[in-house]
PDB file of C-alpha atoms and ligand atoms in Angstrom:
ATOM      1  CA  MET A   2     114.297 -71.041  70.992  1.00  0.00           C
ATOM      2  CA  ALA A   3     111.945 -69.192  73.339  1.00  0.00           C
ATOM      3  CA  ARG A   4     108.336 -68.618  72.384  1.00  0.00           C
ATOM      4  CA  LEU A   5     106.643 -66.874  75.237  1.00  0.00           C
ATOM      5  CA  ILE A   6     103.222 -65.597  76.160  1.00  0.00           C
ATOM      6  CA  LEU A   7     103.080 -62.881  78.805  1.00  0.00           C
ATOM      7  CA  VAL A   8      99.666 -62.646  80.480  1.00  0.00           C
ATOM      8  CA  GLY A   9      98.139 -60.509  83.205  1.00  0.00           C
ATOM      9  CA  PRO A  10      95.687 -57.679  83.767  1.00  0.00           C
ATOM     10  CA  PRO A  11      96.193 -54.174  82.353  1.00  0.00           C
ATOM     11  CA  GLY A  12      98.955 -52.435  84.276  1.00  0.00           C
ATOM     12  CA  SER A  13     100.547 -55.667  85.524  1.00  0.00           C
ATOM     13  CA  GLY A  14     103.777 -54.807  83.707  1.00  0.00           C
ATOM     14  CA  LYS A  15     103.384 -56.855  80.512  1.00  0.00           C
ATOM     15  CA  GLY A  16     104.641 -54.204  78.128  1.00  0.00           C
ATOM     16  CA  THR A  17     107.353 -53.099  80.557  1.00  0.00           C
ATOM     17  CA  GLN A  18     108.717 -56.596  81.178  1.00  0.00           C
ATOM     18  CA  ALA A  19     108.262 -57.680  77.551  1.00  0.00           C
ATOM     19  CA  GLU A  20     110.734 -55.027  76.415  1.00  0.00           C
ATOM     20  CA  LYS A  21     113.349 -56.181  78.930  1.00  0.00           C
ATOM     21  CA  ILE A  22     112.894 -59.884  78.138  1.00  0.00           C
ATOM     22  CA  CYS A  23     113.101 -59.348  74.373  1.00  0.00           C
ATOM     23  CA  GLN A  24     116.171 -57.160  74.673  1.00  0.00           C
ATOM     24  CA  ALA A  25     117.924 -59.711  76.891  1.00  0.00           C
ATOM     25  CA  SER A  26     117.079 -62.735  74.737  1.00  0.00           C
ATOM     26  CA  SER A  27     116.988 -61.171  71.227  1.00  0.00           C
ATOM     27  CA  ILE A  28     113.504 -62.365  70.415  1.00  0.00           C
ATOM     28  CA  ALA A  29     110.732 -60.409  68.700  1.00  0.00           C
ATOM     29  CA  HIS A  30     108.337 -58.389  70.885  1.00  0.00           C
ATOM     30  CA  ILE A  31     104.809 -58.758  69.542  1.00  0.00           C
ATOM     31  CA  SER A  32     102.413 -56.420  71.341  1.00  0.00           C
ATOM     32  CA  THR A  33      98.915 -56.255  69.872  1.00  0.00           C
ATOM     33  CA  GLY A  34      98.302 -53.080  71.895  1.00  0.00           C
ATOM     34  CA  ASN A  35     101.355 -51.376  70.332  1.00  0.00           C
ATOM     35  CA  MET A  36     100.426 -52.612  66.857  1.00  0.00           C
ATOM     36  CA  LEU A  37      96.909 -51.190  67.215  1.00  0.00           C
ATOM     37  CA  ARG A  38      98.232 -47.874  68.587  1.00  0.00           C
ATOM     38  CA  GLU A  39     100.638 -47.645  65.614  1.00  0.00           C
ATOM     39  CA  GLU A  40      97.693 -48.117  63.236  1.00  0.00           C
ATOM     40  CA  ILE A  41      95.839 -45.312  65.041  1.00  0.00           C
ATOM     41  CA  ALA A  42      98.877 -43.001  64.966  1.00  0.00           C
ATOM     42  CA  SER A  43      99.372 -43.560  61.216  1.00  0.00           C
ATOM     43  CA  LYS A  44      95.646 -42.859  60.598  1.00  0.00           C
ATOM     44  CA  SER A  45      95.299 -46.048  58.537  1.00  0.00           C
ATOM     45  CA  GLU A  46      91.850 -47.461  57.697  1.00  0.00           C
ATOM     46  CA  LEU A  47      92.328 -50.060  60.418  1.00  0.00           C
ATOM     47  CA  GLY A  48      93.449 -47.360  62.854  1.00  0.00           C
ATOM     48  CA  LYS A  49      90.296 -45.334  62.213  1.00  0.00           C
ATOM     49  CA  LYS A  50      88.184 -48.435  62.794  1.00  0.00           C
ATOM     50  CA  VAL A  51      89.737 -49.357  66.155  1.00  0.00           C
ATOM     51  CA  GLU A  52      90.449 -45.949  67.714  1.00  0.00           C
ATOM     52  CA  SER A  53      87.142 -45.624  69.577  1.00  0.00           C
ATOM     53  CA  VAL A  54      87.311 -49.260  70.721  1.00  0.00           C
ATOM     54  CA  LEU A  55      90.688 -48.758  72.421  1.00  0.00           C
ATOM     55  CA  ALA A  56      89.512 -45.481  73.965  1.00  0.00           C
ATOM     56  CA  SER A  57      86.477 -47.268  75.450  1.00  0.00           C
ATOM     57  CA  GLY A  58      88.508 -50.050  77.097  1.00  0.00           C
ATOM     58  CA  LYS A  59      86.707 -52.777  75.150  1.00  0.00           C
ATOM     59  CA  LEU A  60      88.480 -55.367  73.029  1.00  0.00           C
ATOM     60  CA  VAL A  61      89.017 -55.000  69.307  1.00  0.00           C
ATOM     61  CA  SER A  62      87.325 -57.803  67.322  1.00  0.00           C
ATOM     62  CA  ASP A  63      89.013 -61.198  67.358  1.00  0.00           C
ATOM     63  CA  GLU A  64      89.064 -61.234  63.558  1.00  0.00           C
ATOM     64  CA  ILE A  65      91.201 -58.072  63.332  1.00  0.00           C
ATOM     65  CA  VAL A  66      93.682 -59.079  66.023  1.00  0.00           C
ATOM     66  CA  ILE A  67      94.072 -62.670  64.803  1.00  0.00           C
ATOM     67  CA  GLU A  68      94.874 -61.417  61.305  1.00  0.00           C
ATOM     68  CA  LEU A  69      97.490 -59.024  62.695  1.00  0.00           C
ATOM     69  CA  ILE A  70      99.165 -61.885  64.573  1.00  0.00           C
ATOM     70  CA  GLN A  71      99.044 -64.309  61.645  1.00  0.00           C
ATOM     71  CA  GLU A  72     100.927 -61.796  59.504  1.00  0.00           C
ATOM     72  CA  ARG A  73     103.309 -60.707  62.267  1.00  0.00           C
ATOM     73  CA  VAL A  74     104.646 -64.174  63.198  1.00  0.00           C
ATOM     74  CA  LYS A  75     105.657 -64.751  59.556  1.00  0.00           C
ATOM     75  CA  LYS A  76     108.207 -61.898  59.724  1.00  0.00           C
ATOM     76  CA  PRO A  77     111.912 -62.868  59.720  1.00  0.00           C
ATOM     77  CA  ASP A  78     112.595 -61.410  63.184  1.00  0.00           C
ATOM     78  CA  CYS A  79     110.399 -64.150  64.697  1.00  0.00           C
ATOM     79  CA  LYS A  80     112.757 -66.907  63.502  1.00  0.00           C
ATOM     80  CA  ASN A  81     114.769 -66.690  66.767  1.00  0.00           C
ATOM     81  CA  GLY A  82     111.632 -66.796  68.884  1.00  0.00           C
ATOM     82  CA  PHE A  83     109.002 -64.293  69.986  1.00  0.00           C
ATOM     83  CA  LEU A  84     107.081 -62.975  72.942  1.00  0.00           C
ATOM     84  CA  LEU A  85     103.351 -62.361  72.701  1.00  0.00           C
ATOM     85  CA  ASP A  86     102.312 -59.389  74.864  1.00  0.00           C
ATOM     86  CA  GLY A  87      98.546 -58.821  75.131  1.00  0.00           C
ATOM     87  CA  PHE A  88      97.579 -61.765  72.927  1.00  0.00           C
ATOM     88  CA  PRO A  89      95.626 -64.034  73.273  1.00  0.00           C
ATOM     89  CA  ARG A  90      92.996 -62.111  75.241  1.00  0.00           C
ATOM     90  CA  THR A  91      89.902 -64.230  74.438  1.00  0.00           C
ATOM     91  CA  GLU A  92      89.217 -67.929  74.060  1.00  0.00           C
ATOM     92  CA  THR A  93      88.714 -67.471  70.308  1.00  0.00           C
ATOM     93  CA  GLN A  94      92.156 -65.850  70.048  1.00  0.00           C
ATOM     94  CA  ALA A  95      93.697 -68.682  72.102  1.00  0.00           C
ATOM     95  CA  ASP A  96      92.143 -71.272  69.770  1.00  0.00           C
ATOM     96  CA  ALA A  97      93.455 -69.392  66.721  1.00  0.00           C
ATOM     97  CA  LEU A  98      96.933 -69.286  68.247  1.00  0.00           C
ATOM     98  CA  ASP A  99      96.823 -73.028  69.010  1.00  0.00           C
ATOM     99  CA  ALA A 100      95.874 -73.731  65.400  1.00  0.00           C
ATOM    100  CA  LEU A 101      98.588 -71.428  64.038  1.00  0.00           C
ATOM    101  CA  LEU A 102     101.313 -72.937  66.207  1.00  0.00           C
ATOM    102  CA  SER A 103     100.367 -76.558  65.673  1.00  0.00           C
ATOM    103  CA  LYS A 104     100.297 -75.955  61.898  1.00  0.00           C
ATOM    104  CA  SER A 105     103.855 -74.633  62.047  1.00  0.00           C
ATOM    105  CA  GLY A 106     104.989 -77.208  64.642  1.00  0.00           C
ATOM    106  CA  ILE A 107     106.297 -74.531  67.026  1.00  0.00           C
ATOM    107  CA  PRO A 108     104.885 -74.980  70.528  1.00  0.00           C
ATOM    108  CA  ILE A 109     104.875 -72.274  73.199  1.00  0.00           C
ATOM    109  CA  THR A 110     107.797 -72.755  75.605  1.00  0.00           C
ATOM    110  CA  HIS A 111     106.676 -70.476  78.468  1.00  0.00           C
ATOM    111  CA  VAL A 112     103.506 -68.779  79.637  1.00  0.00           C
ATOM    112  CA  ILE A 113     104.320 -66.160  82.280  1.00  0.00           C
ATOM    113  CA  GLU A 114     101.506 -64.693  84.359  1.00  0.00           C
ATOM    114  CA  LEU A 115     102.047 -61.403  86.225  1.00  0.00           C
ATOM    115  CA  GLN A 116      99.875 -60.992  89.318  1.00  0.00           C
ATOM    116  CA  VAL A 117      99.332 -57.571  90.895  1.00  0.00           C
ATOM    117  CA  ASP A 118      96.773 -56.304  93.400  1.00  0.00           C
ATOM    118  CA  GLU A 119      93.864 -54.579  91.623  1.00  0.00           C
ATOM    119  CA  GLU A 120      94.173 -51.183  93.343  1.00  0.00           C
ATOM    120  CA  ASP A 121      97.908 -51.120  92.566  1.00  0.00           C
ATOM    121  CA  LEU A 122      97.040 -51.701  88.910  1.00  0.00           C
ATOM    122  CA  VAL A 123      94.729 -48.697  88.880  1.00  0.00           C
ATOM    123  CA  GLN A 124      97.390 -46.534  90.545  1.00  0.00           C
ATOM    124  CA  ARG A 125     100.088 -47.591  88.066  1.00  0.00           C
ATOM    125  CA  LEU A 126      97.880 -46.772  85.105  1.00  0.00           C
ATOM    126  CA  LEU A 127      96.787 -43.432  86.584  1.00  0.00           C
ATOM    127  CA  ASN A 128     100.494 -42.612  87.071  1.00  0.00           C
ATOM    128  CA  ARG A 129     101.178 -43.534  83.456  1.00  0.00           C
ATOM    129  CA  ALA A 130      98.294 -41.268  82.400  1.00  0.00           C
ATOM    130  CA  LYS A 131     100.163 -38.300  83.877  1.00  0.00           C
ATOM    131  CA  ILE A 132     103.272 -39.170  81.830  1.00  0.00           C
ATOM    132  CA  GLU A 133     101.932 -40.549  78.535  1.00  0.00           C
ATOM    133  CA  GLY A 134      98.310 -39.354  78.426  1.00  0.00           C
ATOM    134  CA  ARG A 135      96.974 -42.532  76.813  1.00  0.00           C
ATOM    135  CA  ALA A 136      93.279 -42.189  75.917  1.00  0.00           C
ATOM    136  CA  ASP A 137      92.426 -45.414  77.785  1.00  0.00           C
ATOM    137  CA  ASP A 138      94.196 -44.511  81.045  1.00  0.00           C
ATOM    138  CA  THR A 139      91.338 -42.595  82.705  1.00  0.00           C
ATOM    139  CA  GLU A 140      89.951 -44.154  85.893  1.00  0.00           C
ATOM    140  CA  GLU A 141      86.617 -45.019  84.260  1.00  0.00           C
ATOM    141  CA  VAL A 142      88.251 -46.741  81.268  1.00  0.00           C
ATOM    142  CA  ILE A 143      90.843 -48.498  83.462  1.00  0.00           C
ATOM    143  CA  ARG A 144      87.976 -50.032  85.507  1.00  0.00           C
ATOM    144  CA  LYS A 145      86.300 -51.087  82.248  1.00  0.00           C
ATOM    145  CA  ARG A 146      89.547 -52.728  81.040  1.00  0.00           C
ATOM    146  CA  LEU A 147      89.814 -54.627  84.328  1.00  0.00           C
ATOM    147  CA  GLU A 148      86.203 -55.790  83.956  1.00  0.00           C
ATOM    148  CA  VAL A 149      86.910 -56.979  80.412  1.00  0.00           C
ATOM    149  CA  PHE A 150      90.035 -58.748  81.679  1.00  0.00           C
ATOM    150  CA  HIS A 151      88.068 -60.697  84.310  1.00  0.00           C
ATOM    151  CA  ALA A 152      85.258 -61.615  81.920  1.00  0.00           C
ATOM    152  CA  GLN A 153      87.240 -62.502  78.798  1.00  0.00           C
ATOM    153  CA  THR A 154      90.951 -62.968  79.502  1.00  0.00           C
ATOM    154  CA  LYS A 155      90.953 -64.677  82.914  1.00  0.00           C
ATOM    155  CA  PRO A 156      89.438 -67.892  81.430  1.00  0.00           C
ATOM    156  CA  VAL A 157      92.265 -67.969  78.870  1.00  0.00           C
ATOM    157  CA  ILE A 158      94.871 -67.747  81.647  1.00  0.00           C
ATOM    158  CA  ASP A 159      93.096 -70.508  83.581  1.00  0.00           C
ATOM    159  CA  HIS A 160      93.352 -72.660  80.473  1.00  0.00           C
ATOM    160  CA  TYR A 161      97.148 -72.102  80.267  1.00  0.00           C
ATOM    161  CA  ARG A 162      97.489 -72.666  84.042  1.00  0.00           C
ATOM    162  CA  LYS A 163      96.990 -76.382  83.373  1.00  0.00           C
ATOM    163  CA  LEU A 164     100.150 -76.586  81.236  1.00  0.00           C
ATOM    164  CA  SER A 165     102.617 -77.856  83.797  1.00  0.00           C
ATOM    165  CA  GLY A 166     106.257 -77.048  83.098  1.00  0.00           C
ATOM    166  CA  VAL A 167     105.183 -74.251  80.740  1.00  0.00           C
ATOM    167  CA  PHE A 168     103.007 -72.032  82.961  1.00  0.00           C
ATOM    168  CA  HIS A 169     104.671 -69.832  85.622  1.00  0.00           C
ATOM    169  CA  SER A 170     102.876 -67.379  87.869  1.00  0.00           C
ATOM    170  CA  ILE A 171     104.943 -64.464  89.122  1.00  0.00           C
ATOM    171  CA  ASP A 172     104.270 -61.841  91.766  1.00  0.00           C
ATOM    172  CA  GLY A 173     104.333 -58.620  89.749  1.00  0.00           C
ATOM    173  CA  ALA A 174     104.586 -56.346  92.813  1.00  0.00           C
ATOM    174  CA  GLY A 175     107.991 -54.821  93.530  1.00  0.00           C
ATOM    175  CA  SER A 176     110.294 -52.839  91.293  1.00  0.00           C
ATOM    176  CA  VAL A 177     110.580 -53.417  87.541  1.00  0.00           C
ATOM    177  CA  ASP A 178     114.063 -54.959  88.044  1.00  0.00           C
ATOM    178  CA  GLU A 179     112.886 -57.220  90.874  1.00  0.00           C
ATOM    179  CA  VAL A 180     110.057 -58.581  88.743  1.00  0.00           C
ATOM    180  CA  PHE A 181     112.402 -59.027  85.772  1.00  0.00           C
ATOM    181  CA  LYS A 182     114.803 -61.051  87.944  1.00  0.00           C
ATOM    182  CA  LYS A 183     111.972 -63.424  88.911  1.00  0.00           C
ATOM    183  CA  ILE A 184     111.035 -63.871  85.247  1.00  0.00           C
ATOM    184  CA  GLU A 185     114.651 -64.537  84.264  1.00  0.00           C
ATOM    185  CA  GLU A 186     114.836 -67.321  86.858  1.00  0.00           C
ATOM    186  CA  LYS A 187     111.842 -69.029  85.240  1.00  0.00           C
ATOM    187  CA  LEU A 188     113.309 -68.660  81.767  1.00  0.00           C
ATOM    188  CA  ARG A 189     116.647 -70.234  82.658  1.00  0.00           C
TER     189      ARG A 189
HETATM  190  P1  LIG B  25      97.668 -53.112  75.886  1.00  0.00           P
HETATM  191  O1  LIG B  25      98.544 -52.237  75.111  1.00  0.00           O
HETATM  192  O2  LIG B  25      98.008 -54.579  75.906  1.00  0.00           O
HETATM  193  O3  LIG B  25      97.584 -52.461  77.352  1.00  0.00           O
HETATM  194  P2  LIG B  25      97.734 -52.941  78.843  1.00  0.00           P
HETATM  195  O4  LIG B  25      97.064 -54.241  79.093  1.00  0.00           O
HETATM  196  O5  LIG B  25      97.324 -51.783  79.689  1.00  0.00           O
HETATM  197  O6  LIG B  25      99.242 -53.185  79.140  1.00  0.00           O
HETATM  198  P3  LIG B  25     100.533 -52.296  78.954  1.00  0.00           P
HETATM  199  O7  LIG B  25     101.519 -53.243  78.407  1.00  0.00           O
HETATM  200  O8  LIG B  25     100.276 -51.029  78.219  1.00  0.00           O
HETATM  201  O9  LIG B  25     100.944 -51.793  80.404  1.00  0.00           O
HETATM  202  P4  LIG B  25     101.987 -52.365  81.473  1.00  0.00           P
HETATM  203  O10 LIG B  25     101.221 -53.350  82.253  1.00  0.00           O
HETATM  204  O11 LIG B  25     103.310 -52.770  80.980  1.00  0.00           O
HETATM  205  O12 LIG B  25      96.158 -53.009  75.342  1.00  0.00           O
HETATM  206  C1  LIG B  25      95.499 -51.765  75.160  1.00  0.00           C
HETATM  207  C2  LIG B  25      94.162 -51.952  74.420  1.00  0.00           C
HETATM  208  O13 LIG B  25      94.389 -52.489  73.080  1.00  0.00           O
HETATM  209  C3  LIG B  25      93.150 -52.949  75.013  1.00  0.00           C
HETATM  210  O14 LIG B  25      92.361 -52.365  76.044  1.00  0.00           O
HETATM  211  C4  LIG B  25      92.319 -53.350  73.747  1.00  0.00           C
HETATM  212  O15 LIG B  25      91.361 -52.391  73.438  1.00  0.00           O
HETATM  213  C5  LIG B  25      93.351 -53.400  72.651  1.00  0.00           C
HETATM  214  N1  LIG B  25      93.923 -54.759  72.470  1.00  0.00           N
HETATM  215  C6  LIG B  25      95.229 -55.098  72.667  1.00  0.00           C
HETATM  216  N2  LIG B  25      95.417 -56.414  72.442  1.00  0.00           N
HETATM  217  C7  LIG B  25      94.191 -56.923  72.078  1.00  0.00           C
HETATM  218  C8  LIG B  25      93.729 -58.228  71.749  1.00  0.00           C
HETATM  219  N3  LIG B  25      94.552 -59.286  71.734  1.00  0.00           N
HETATM  220  N4  LIG B  25      92.415 -58.394  71.450  1.00  0.00           N
HETATM  221  C9  LIG B  25      91.578 -57.362  71.452  1.00  0.00           C
HETATM  222  N5  LIG B  25      91.939 -56.095  71.769  1.00  0.00           N
HETATM  223  C10 LIG B  25      93.248 -55.873  72.084  1.00  0.00           C
HETATM  224  O16 LIG B  25     102.357 -51.080  82.344  1.00  0.00           O
HETATM  225  C11 LIG B  25     101.449 -50.210  82.922  1.00  0.00           C
HETATM  226  C12 LIG B  25     102.134 -49.131  83.755  1.00  0.00           C
HETATM  227  O17 LIG B  25     102.658 -49.692  84.946  1.00  0.00           O
HETATM  228  C13 LIG B  25     103.322 -48.449  83.074  1.00  0.00           C
HETATM  229  O18 LIG B  25     103.239 -47.058  83.295  1.00  0.00           O
HETATM  230  C14 LIG B  25     104.550 -48.980  83.777  1.00  0.00           C
HETATM  231  O19 LIG B  25     105.597 -48.051  83.886  1.00  0.00           O
HETATM  232  C15 LIG B  25     104.008 -49.305  85.152  1.00  0.00           C
HETATM  233  N6  LIG B  25     104.721 -50.425  85.743  1.00  0.00           N
HETATM  234  C16 LIG B  25     105.080 -51.573  85.123  1.00  0.00           C
HETATM  235  N7  LIG B  25     105.718 -52.384  85.978  1.00  0.00           N
HETATM  236  C17 LIG B  25     105.760 -51.729  87.179  1.00  0.00           C
HETATM  237  C18 LIG B  25     106.286 -52.047  88.467  1.00  0.00           C
HETATM  238  N8  LIG B  25     106.918 -53.217  88.702  1.00  0.00           N
HETATM  239  N9  LIG B  25     106.128 -51.160  89.464  1.00  0.00           N
HETATM  240  C19 LIG B  25     105.496 -49.991  89.251  1.00  0.00           C
HETATM  241  N10 LIG B  25     104.984 -49.613  88.057  1.00  0.00           N
HETATM  242  C20 LIG B  25     105.112 -50.480  87.023  1.00  0.00           C
END
């Protein structure tokens, strides 16, 4: 049973690859970004609270995101395995995940890192802005998200890097299918 974490900077292809992986292996796709955007779209209390945070490129509080994950992994579709996309993003979130998984005796099987040149990341997200118009895909906010990634998420990835046999770093340049092929090889 696969339990994956997909890590990388904004625009590295996490959401894109997560959908392909989950479809191919019938595991649940857990994207904290999507969950937060759904809350915003439904105008829930939580959505109202986090809308300006997402639009600014900063991170939503650990407390909110950890609670979302704790509830989400209990759902029946996670029984066959799951892929975490965009979580954990801080050391506090990583500690909470460790505690949650060790309590349930279900260790992570793979951590996949996607590496992409920084200017390519900005270009990808600016291209997406033209198609989807996401509030956080302006150049100023994209740069802020990259800054937040380096300050808060990079240390989390460096922590997982030490897990030999579990951690795999993948070159995220190239077409979506080329990158997916490289991930599939690691998952085999
Ligand atoms: P996310 O939704 O996780 O946004 P993201 O990091 O930009 O990744 P996304 O999955 O959307 O993009 P992808 O790289 O696939 O987070 C958004 C916000 O939510 C955060 O800033 C934060 O405020 C909040 N949040 C989420 N999780 C949180 C947490 N745990 N704690 C606190 N706050 C949290 O794709 C980008 C673009 O590149 C797409 O247009 C795609 O088509 C393109 N692309 C992908 N692969 C490509 C390729 N190989 N070649 C060319 N283009 C490619």
